[in-house]
Coordinates of C-alpha atoms in Angstrom, one line a residue:
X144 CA 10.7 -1.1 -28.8
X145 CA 13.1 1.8 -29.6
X146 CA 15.2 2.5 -25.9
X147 CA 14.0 6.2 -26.0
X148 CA 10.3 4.8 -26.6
X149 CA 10.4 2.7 -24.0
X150 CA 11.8 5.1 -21.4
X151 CA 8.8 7.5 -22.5
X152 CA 6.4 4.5 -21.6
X153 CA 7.9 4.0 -18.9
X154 CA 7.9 7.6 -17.2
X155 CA 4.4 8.0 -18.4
X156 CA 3.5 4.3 -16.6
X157 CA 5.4 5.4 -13.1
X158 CA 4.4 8.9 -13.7
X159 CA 0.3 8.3 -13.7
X160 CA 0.3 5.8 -10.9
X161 CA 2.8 7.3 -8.9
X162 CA 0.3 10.7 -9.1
X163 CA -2.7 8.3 -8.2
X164 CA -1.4 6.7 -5.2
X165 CA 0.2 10.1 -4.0
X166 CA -3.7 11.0 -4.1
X167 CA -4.9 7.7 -1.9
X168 CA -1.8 9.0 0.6
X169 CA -3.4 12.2 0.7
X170 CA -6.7 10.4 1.9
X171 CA -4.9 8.9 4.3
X172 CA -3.3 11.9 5.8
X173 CA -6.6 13.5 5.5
X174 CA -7.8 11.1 8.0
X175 CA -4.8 11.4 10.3
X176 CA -5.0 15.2 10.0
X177 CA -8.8 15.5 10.6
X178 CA -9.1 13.3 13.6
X179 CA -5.6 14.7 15.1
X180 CA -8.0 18.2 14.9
X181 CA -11.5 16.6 15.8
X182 CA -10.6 14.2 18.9
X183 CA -6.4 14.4 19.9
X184 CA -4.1 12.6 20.5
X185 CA -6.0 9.5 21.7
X186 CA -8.2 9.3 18.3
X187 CA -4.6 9.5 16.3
X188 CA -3.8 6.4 18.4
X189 CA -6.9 5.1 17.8
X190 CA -6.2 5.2 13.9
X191 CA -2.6 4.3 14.3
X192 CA -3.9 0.9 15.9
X193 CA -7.0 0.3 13.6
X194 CA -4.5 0.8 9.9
X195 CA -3.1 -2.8 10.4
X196 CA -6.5 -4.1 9.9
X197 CA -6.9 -1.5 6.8
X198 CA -3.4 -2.5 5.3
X199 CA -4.8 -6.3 5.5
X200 CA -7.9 -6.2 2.8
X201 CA -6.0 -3.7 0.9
X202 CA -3.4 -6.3 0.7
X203 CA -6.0 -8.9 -0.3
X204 CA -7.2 -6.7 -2.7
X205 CA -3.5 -5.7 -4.3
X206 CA -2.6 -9.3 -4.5
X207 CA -5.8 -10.6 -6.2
X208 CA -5.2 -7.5 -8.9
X209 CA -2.3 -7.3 -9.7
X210 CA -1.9 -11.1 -9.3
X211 CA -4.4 -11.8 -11.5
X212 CA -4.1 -8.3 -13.9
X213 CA 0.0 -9.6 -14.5
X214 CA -1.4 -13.0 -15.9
X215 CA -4.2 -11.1 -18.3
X216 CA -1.3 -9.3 -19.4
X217 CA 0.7 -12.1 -20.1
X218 CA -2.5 -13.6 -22.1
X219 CA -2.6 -10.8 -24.3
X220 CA 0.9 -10.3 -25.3
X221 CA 0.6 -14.3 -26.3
X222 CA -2.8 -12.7 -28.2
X223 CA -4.8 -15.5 -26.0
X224 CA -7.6 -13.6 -25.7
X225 CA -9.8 -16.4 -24.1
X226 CA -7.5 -17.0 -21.1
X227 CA -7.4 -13.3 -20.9
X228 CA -11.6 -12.7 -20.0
X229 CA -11.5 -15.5 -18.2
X230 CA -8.9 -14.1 -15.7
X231 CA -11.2 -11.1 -15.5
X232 CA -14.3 -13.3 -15.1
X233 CA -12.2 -15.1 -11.9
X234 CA -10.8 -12.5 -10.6
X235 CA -14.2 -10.3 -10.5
X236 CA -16.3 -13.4 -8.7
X237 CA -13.3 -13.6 -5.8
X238 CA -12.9 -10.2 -5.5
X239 CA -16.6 -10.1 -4.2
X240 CA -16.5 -13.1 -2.2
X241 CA -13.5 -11.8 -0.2
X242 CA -15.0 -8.3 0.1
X243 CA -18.3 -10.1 1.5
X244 CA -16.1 -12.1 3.6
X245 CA -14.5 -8.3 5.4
X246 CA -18.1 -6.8 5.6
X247 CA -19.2 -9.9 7.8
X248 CA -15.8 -9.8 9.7
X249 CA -16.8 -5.9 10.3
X250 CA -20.0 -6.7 11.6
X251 CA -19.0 -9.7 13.6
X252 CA -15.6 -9.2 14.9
X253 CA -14.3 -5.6 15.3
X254 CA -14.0 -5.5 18.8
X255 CA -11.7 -8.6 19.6
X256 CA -9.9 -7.4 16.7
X257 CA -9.3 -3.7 17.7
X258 CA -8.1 -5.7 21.5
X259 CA -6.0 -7.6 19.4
X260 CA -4.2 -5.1 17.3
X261 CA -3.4 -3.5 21.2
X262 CA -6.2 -1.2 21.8
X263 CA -6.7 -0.2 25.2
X264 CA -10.0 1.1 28.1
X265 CA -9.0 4.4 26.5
X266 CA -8.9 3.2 22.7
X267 CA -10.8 0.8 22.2
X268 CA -14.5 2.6 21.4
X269 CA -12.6 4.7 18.6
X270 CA -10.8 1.7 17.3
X271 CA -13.7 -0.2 17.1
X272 CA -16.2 2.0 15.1
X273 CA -13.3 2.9 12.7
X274 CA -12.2 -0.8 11.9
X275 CA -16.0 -2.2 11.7
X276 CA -17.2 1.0 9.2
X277 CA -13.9 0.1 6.8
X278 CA -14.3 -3.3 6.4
X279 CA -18.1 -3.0 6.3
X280 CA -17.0 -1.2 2.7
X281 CA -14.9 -4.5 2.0
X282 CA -16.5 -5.2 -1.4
X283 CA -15.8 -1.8 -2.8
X284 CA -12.2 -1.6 -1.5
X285 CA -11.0 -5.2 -2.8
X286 CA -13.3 -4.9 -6.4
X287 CA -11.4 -1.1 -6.4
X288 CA -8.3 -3.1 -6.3
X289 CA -8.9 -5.3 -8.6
X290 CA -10.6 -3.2 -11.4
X291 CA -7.1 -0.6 -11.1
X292 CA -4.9 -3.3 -11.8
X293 CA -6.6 -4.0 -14.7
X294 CA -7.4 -0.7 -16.2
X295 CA -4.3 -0.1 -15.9
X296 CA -2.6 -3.3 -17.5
X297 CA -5.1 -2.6 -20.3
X298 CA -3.1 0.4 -21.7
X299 CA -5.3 3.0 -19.6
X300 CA -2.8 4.3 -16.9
X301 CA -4.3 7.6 -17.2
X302 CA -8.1 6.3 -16.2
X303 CA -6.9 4.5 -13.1
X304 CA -4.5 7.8 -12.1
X305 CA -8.4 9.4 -12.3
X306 CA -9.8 7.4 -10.2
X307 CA -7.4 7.0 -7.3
X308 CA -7.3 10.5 -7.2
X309 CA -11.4 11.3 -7.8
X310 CA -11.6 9.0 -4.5
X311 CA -9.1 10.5 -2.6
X312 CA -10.7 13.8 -3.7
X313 CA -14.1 12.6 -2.3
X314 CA -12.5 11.5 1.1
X315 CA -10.5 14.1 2.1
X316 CA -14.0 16.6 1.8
X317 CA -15.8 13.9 3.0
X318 CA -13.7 13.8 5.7
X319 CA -13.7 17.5 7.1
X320 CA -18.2 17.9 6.6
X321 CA -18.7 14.6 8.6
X322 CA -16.2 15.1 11.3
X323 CA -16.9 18.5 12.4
X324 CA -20.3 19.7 10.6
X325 CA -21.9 17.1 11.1
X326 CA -20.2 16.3 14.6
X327 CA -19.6 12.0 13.8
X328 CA -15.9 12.3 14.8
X329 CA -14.1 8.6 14.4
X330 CA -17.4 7.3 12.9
X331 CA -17.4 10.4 10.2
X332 CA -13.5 9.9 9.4
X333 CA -14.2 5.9 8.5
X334 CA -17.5 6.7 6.4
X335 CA -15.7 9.4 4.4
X336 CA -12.7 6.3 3.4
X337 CA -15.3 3.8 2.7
X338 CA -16.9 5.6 0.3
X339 CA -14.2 6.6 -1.4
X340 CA -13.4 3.3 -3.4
X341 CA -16.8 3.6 -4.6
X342 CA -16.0 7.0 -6.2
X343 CA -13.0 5.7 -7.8
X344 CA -15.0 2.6 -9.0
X345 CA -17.4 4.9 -11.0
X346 CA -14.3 6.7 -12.5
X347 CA -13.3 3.4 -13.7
X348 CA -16.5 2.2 -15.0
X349 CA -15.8 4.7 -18.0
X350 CA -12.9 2.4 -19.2
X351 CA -15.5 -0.8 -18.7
X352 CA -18.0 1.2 -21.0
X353 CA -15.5 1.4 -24.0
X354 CA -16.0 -1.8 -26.8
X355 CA -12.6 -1.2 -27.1
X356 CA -11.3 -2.6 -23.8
X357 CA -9.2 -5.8 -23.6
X358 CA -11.4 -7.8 -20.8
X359 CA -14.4 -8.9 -20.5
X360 CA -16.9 -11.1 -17.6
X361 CA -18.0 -14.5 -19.8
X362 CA -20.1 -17.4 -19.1
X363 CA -17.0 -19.8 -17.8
X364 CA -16.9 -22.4 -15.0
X365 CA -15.2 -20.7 -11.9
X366 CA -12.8 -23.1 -10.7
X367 CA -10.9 -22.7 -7.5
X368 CA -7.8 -24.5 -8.6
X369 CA -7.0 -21.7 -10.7
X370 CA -6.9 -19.0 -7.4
X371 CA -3.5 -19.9 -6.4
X372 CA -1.9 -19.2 -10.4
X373 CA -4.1 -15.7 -10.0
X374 CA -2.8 -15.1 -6.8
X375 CA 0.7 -15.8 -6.6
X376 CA 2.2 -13.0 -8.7
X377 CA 0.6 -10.9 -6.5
X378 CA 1.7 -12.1 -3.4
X379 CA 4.8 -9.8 -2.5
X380 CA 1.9 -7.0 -2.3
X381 CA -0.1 -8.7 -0.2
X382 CA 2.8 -9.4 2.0
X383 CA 3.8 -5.7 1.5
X384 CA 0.7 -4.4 2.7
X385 CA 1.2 -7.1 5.8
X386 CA 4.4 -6.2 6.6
X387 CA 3.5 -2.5 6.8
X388 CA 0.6 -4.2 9.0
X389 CA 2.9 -6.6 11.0
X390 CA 5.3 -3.4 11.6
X391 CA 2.8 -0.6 13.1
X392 CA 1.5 -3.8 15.2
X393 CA 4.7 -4.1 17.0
X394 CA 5.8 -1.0 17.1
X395 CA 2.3 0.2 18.6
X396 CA 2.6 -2.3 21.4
X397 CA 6.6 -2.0 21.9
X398 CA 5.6 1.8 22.1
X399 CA 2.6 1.9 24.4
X400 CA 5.3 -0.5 27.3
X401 CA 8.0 2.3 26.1
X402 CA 5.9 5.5 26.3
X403 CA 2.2 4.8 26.2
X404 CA -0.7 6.1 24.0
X405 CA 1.8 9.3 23.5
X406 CA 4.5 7.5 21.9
X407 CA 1.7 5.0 19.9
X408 CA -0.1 9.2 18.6
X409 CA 3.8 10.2 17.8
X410 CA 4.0 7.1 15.7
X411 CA 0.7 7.4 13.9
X412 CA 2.3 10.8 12.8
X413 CA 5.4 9.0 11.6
X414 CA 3.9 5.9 10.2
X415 CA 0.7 8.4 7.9
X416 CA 4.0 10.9 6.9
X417 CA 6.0 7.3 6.0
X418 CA 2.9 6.0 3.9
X419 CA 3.3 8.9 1.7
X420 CA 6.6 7.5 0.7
X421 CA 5.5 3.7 0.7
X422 CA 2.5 5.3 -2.1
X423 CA 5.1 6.8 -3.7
X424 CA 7.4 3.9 -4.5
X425 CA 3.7 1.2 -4.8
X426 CA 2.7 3.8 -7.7
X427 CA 6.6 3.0 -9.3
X428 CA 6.2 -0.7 -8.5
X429 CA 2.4 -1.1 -10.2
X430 CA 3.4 1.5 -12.8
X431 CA 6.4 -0.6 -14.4
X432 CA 4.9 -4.1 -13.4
X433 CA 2.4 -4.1 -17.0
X434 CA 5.8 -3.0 -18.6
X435 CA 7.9 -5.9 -17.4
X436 CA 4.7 -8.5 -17.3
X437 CA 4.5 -7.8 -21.3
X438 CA 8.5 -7.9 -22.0
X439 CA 8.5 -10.9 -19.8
X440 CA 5.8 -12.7 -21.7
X441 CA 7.8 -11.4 -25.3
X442 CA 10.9 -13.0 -24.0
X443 CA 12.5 -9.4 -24.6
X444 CA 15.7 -9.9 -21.8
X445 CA 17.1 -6.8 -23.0
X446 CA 13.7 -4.6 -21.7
X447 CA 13.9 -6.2 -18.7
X448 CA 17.2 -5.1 -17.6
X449 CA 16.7 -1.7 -19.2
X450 CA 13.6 -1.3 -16.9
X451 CA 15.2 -2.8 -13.8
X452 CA 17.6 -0.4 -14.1
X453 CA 15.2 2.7 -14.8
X454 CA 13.2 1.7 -11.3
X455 CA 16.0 1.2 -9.5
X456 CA 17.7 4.8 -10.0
X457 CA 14.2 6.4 -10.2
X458 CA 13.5 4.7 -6.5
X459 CA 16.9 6.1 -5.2
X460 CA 16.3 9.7 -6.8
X461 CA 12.9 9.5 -5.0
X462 CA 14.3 8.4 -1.7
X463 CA 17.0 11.2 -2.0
X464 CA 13.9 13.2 -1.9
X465 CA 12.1 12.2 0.4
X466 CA 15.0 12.0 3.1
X467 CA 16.1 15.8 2.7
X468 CA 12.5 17.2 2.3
X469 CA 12.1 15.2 6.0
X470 CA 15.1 16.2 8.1
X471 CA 14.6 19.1 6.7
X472 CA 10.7 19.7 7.5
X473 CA 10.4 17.3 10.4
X474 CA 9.0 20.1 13.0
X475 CA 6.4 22.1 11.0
X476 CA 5.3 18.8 9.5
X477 CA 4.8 17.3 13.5
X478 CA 3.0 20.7 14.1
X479 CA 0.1 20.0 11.5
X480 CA -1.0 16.8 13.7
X481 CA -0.5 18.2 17.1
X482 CA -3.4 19.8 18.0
X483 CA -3.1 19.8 21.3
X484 CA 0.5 21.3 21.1
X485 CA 1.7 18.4 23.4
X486 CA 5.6 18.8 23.7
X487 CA 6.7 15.2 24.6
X488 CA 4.7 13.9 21.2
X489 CA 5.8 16.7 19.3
X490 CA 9.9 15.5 20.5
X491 CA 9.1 11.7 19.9
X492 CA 7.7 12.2 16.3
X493 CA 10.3 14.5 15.2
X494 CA 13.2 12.8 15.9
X495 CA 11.0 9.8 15.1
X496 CA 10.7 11.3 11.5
X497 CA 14.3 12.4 10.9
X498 CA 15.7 8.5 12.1
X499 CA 12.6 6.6 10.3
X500 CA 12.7 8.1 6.6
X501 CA 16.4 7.2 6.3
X502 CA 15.0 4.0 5.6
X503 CA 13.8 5.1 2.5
X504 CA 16.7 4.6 0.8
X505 CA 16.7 0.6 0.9
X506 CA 12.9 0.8 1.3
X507 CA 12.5 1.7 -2.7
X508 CA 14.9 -0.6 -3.7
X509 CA 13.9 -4.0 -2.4
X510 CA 9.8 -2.5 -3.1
X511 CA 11.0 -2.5 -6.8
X512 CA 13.1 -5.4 -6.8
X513 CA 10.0 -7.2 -5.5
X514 CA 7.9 -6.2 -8.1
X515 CA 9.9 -6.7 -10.7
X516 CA 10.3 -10.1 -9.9
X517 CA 6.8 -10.9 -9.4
X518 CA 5.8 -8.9 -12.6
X519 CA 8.1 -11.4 -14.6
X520 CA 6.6 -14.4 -13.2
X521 CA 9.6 -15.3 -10.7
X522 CA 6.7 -15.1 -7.5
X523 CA 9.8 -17.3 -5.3
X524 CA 12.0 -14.4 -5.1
X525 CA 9.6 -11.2 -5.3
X526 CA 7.6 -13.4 -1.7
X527 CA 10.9 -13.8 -0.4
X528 CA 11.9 -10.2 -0.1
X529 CA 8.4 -9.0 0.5
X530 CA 8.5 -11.6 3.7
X531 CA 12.2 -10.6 4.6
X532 CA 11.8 -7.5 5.2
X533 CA 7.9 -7.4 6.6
X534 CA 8.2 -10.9 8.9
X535 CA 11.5 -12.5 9.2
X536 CA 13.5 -9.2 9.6
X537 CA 11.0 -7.2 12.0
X538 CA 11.4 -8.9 15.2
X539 CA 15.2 -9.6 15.8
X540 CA 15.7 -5.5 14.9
X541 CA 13.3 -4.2 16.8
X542 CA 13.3 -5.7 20.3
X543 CA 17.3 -5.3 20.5
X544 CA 17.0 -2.1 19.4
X545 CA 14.2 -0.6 21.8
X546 CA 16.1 -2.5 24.6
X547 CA 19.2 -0.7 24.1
X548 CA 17.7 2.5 22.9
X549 CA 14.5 3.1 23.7
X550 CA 12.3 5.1 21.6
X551 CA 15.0 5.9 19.0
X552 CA 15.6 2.8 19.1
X553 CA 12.2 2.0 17.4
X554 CA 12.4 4.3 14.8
X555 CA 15.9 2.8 13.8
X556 CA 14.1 -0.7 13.2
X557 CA 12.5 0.4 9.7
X558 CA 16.0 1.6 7.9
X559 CA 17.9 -1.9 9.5
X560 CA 15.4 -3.9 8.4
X561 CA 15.4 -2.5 4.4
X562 CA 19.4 -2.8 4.9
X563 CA 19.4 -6.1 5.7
X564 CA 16.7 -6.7 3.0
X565 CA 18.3 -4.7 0.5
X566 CA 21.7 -6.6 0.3
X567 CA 19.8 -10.1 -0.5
X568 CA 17.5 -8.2 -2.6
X569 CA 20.1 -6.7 -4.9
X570 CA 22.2 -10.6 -4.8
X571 CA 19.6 -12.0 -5.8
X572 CA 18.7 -9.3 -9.1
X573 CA 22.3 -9.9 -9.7
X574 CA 21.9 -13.5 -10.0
X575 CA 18.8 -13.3 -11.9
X576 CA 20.5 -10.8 -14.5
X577 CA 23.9 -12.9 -15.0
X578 CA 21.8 -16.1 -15.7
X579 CA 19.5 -14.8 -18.0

């Protein structure tokens, strides 16, 4: 493809899905916003503790899709279309078995997993009924998943954009009639996001409706020896989504010994604010992963550097962003989620803000470097920085850190860890480039 051709698909790619997951952020801050309004400070702890469990099935679901969307796409561009429906056909059964398998962990297990993600007397009702009504909508959150990545791989960016944002549309108005008109606080705020996948599930159907679509479900034995090929090239988002996960755990538990349910509120504001950015640079990462999944399977070398290149600079342009439009904004943006004007959480969650975002800057770089290696079939390298920089990282930063300096001390761990991350990251693209 002509270089000025490819940059348009390209911009249009990022563009549409970063738009789409800027929308599921908005849902998410909905949430934060609404029960910050509707029950204070200790129901903004209450989310902050119950979104590990959230970032784990949407994990599962981002690593069966695009795992399993990268190796359609690899199908078509070797025009294999019967490897390419059955893909679909495997990835749709285990996307519904692992959504059933979240509704009966919802039903069965919410409360030793709310005390296990740190809740405490004064938490752990709110946790609770928020963690068991998400993951009761399991099914429509993983099949969501899996139905974007392939809409999207299948030349319909646009569609996919629709849906993410007709859900997030759905929650957020959701969200303000069933916490305070109809009075179901925590219970109202988790009904309004598990109905929200559904939503974007019927936006999507109106791809599945067109003969001209590039999947299909067929009559072919399901084997499981094929889960692990689907999986793996979506791996480094599952351990994305775990690392987020892994990262609000600590913290939440390193800040309730530091400061207490005050400092865990002041960190669901900085964590929901941060996800805006993480959605940001996902929508780049799943926008140009179809992109480098069909060059990759061409064998076109010179489109993979060209596009490496294009996410890399459009991640830092992003970051440079997101960074000034922070520091800048750090106190009004505090003030939306403080309803009860409390001055210490208020001071924790702005300096938290300002120190946290910074880490932006590495952030987009390894979250693309990830993807691009998992996109092009090298899963090794795209796990090994997803796992660096949510896993191995996390620990030996953080505790040092909130030793030596406290609370700021906290917010530091996010930018170390992505500057640790980001020099093997950027060795290892290096290497990759020079030997190919």
């Amino acid at each position: 493809m002509h270089k000025q051709g490819a940059l348009r698909e390209f911009g249009h790619y990022a563009a549409m899905n970063i738009l789409g997951m800027i929308g599921i952020s908005c849902y998410i801050l909905a949430d934060t916003f609404f029960v910050a309004q509707g029950t204070g400070s200790l129901g903004l702890a209450a989310l902050n503790i119950a979104i590990p469990a959230y970032n784990l099935m949407n994990g599962i679901g981002l690593m069966l899709g695009v795992g399993a969307a990268t190796q359609y796409t690899i199908a078509r561009a070797q025009n294999d279309q019967r490897q390419a429906d059955s893909v679909f056909t495997h990835a749709a059964a285990l996307g519904l078995l692992l959504g059933v398998l979240f509704l009966l962990g919802g039903l069965c297990f919410a409360q030793p997993i709310a005390r296990l993600l740190g809740a405490d007397a004064q938490t752990l009702g709110m946790t609770t009924t928020y963690l068991r009504m998400l993951w009761c909508f399991g099914p429509f959150f993983v099949m969501n998943n899996v139905l974007l990545a392939f809409t999207r791989n299948d030349g319909a960016p646009t569609v996919a954009m629709c849906g993410m944002i007709a859900g997030s549309l759905f929650n957020i108005v959701f969200d303000y009639i069933f916490i305070f008109p109809c009075g179901l606080g925590m219970f109202g705020a988790a009904l309004a996001t598990g109905f929200s996948p559904f939503v974007s599930i019927l936006v999507l159907l109106t791809h599945l409706r067109r003969p001209s679509r590039g999947f299909h479900l067929v009559k072919t034995p399901l084997r499981v020896s094929r889960v692990p090929s689907l999986c793996a090239p979506g791996l480094s988002s599952l351990i994305g989504e775990i690392a987020s996960g892994v990262v609000l755990l600590l913290f939440n538990l390193v800040l309730l010994r530091l400061s207490g349910n005050t400092g865990v509120a002041a960190y669901g504001v900085v964590a929901n604010l941060a996800l805006v950015g993480i959605a940001v640079f996902t929508g780049l990462c799943t926008g140009i992963q179809p992109l480098v999944s069909r060059s990759s399977g061409l064998g076109d070398r010179e489109q993979l550097r060209r596009l490496f290149r294009w996410g890399i600079c459009t991640a830092l342009g992003i970051a440079a962003v997101l960074c000034v439009s922070v520091f800048l904004g750090a106190e009004p943006l505090t003030a939306v989620f403080n309803s009860e004007h409390d001055p210490q959480l208020a001071a924790y969650a702005e300096s938290g803000l300002r120190i946290y975002f910074t880490g932006f800057l590495f952030a987009g770089v390894n979250m693309v470097t990830a993807a691009f290696f998992s996109a092009s079939d090298k899963t090794v390298q795209g796990f090994a920085i997803s796992l660096l920089r949510g896993v191995i990282a996390v620990p030996p930063i953080l505790f040092p850190l909130a030793w030596a300096l406290g609370v700021d001390g906290v917010w530091l761990t996010f930018p170390m860890v992505e500057l640790v991350t980001a020099v093997a990251a950027l060795v290892w693209a290096r290497k990759y480039i020079v030997e190919n």
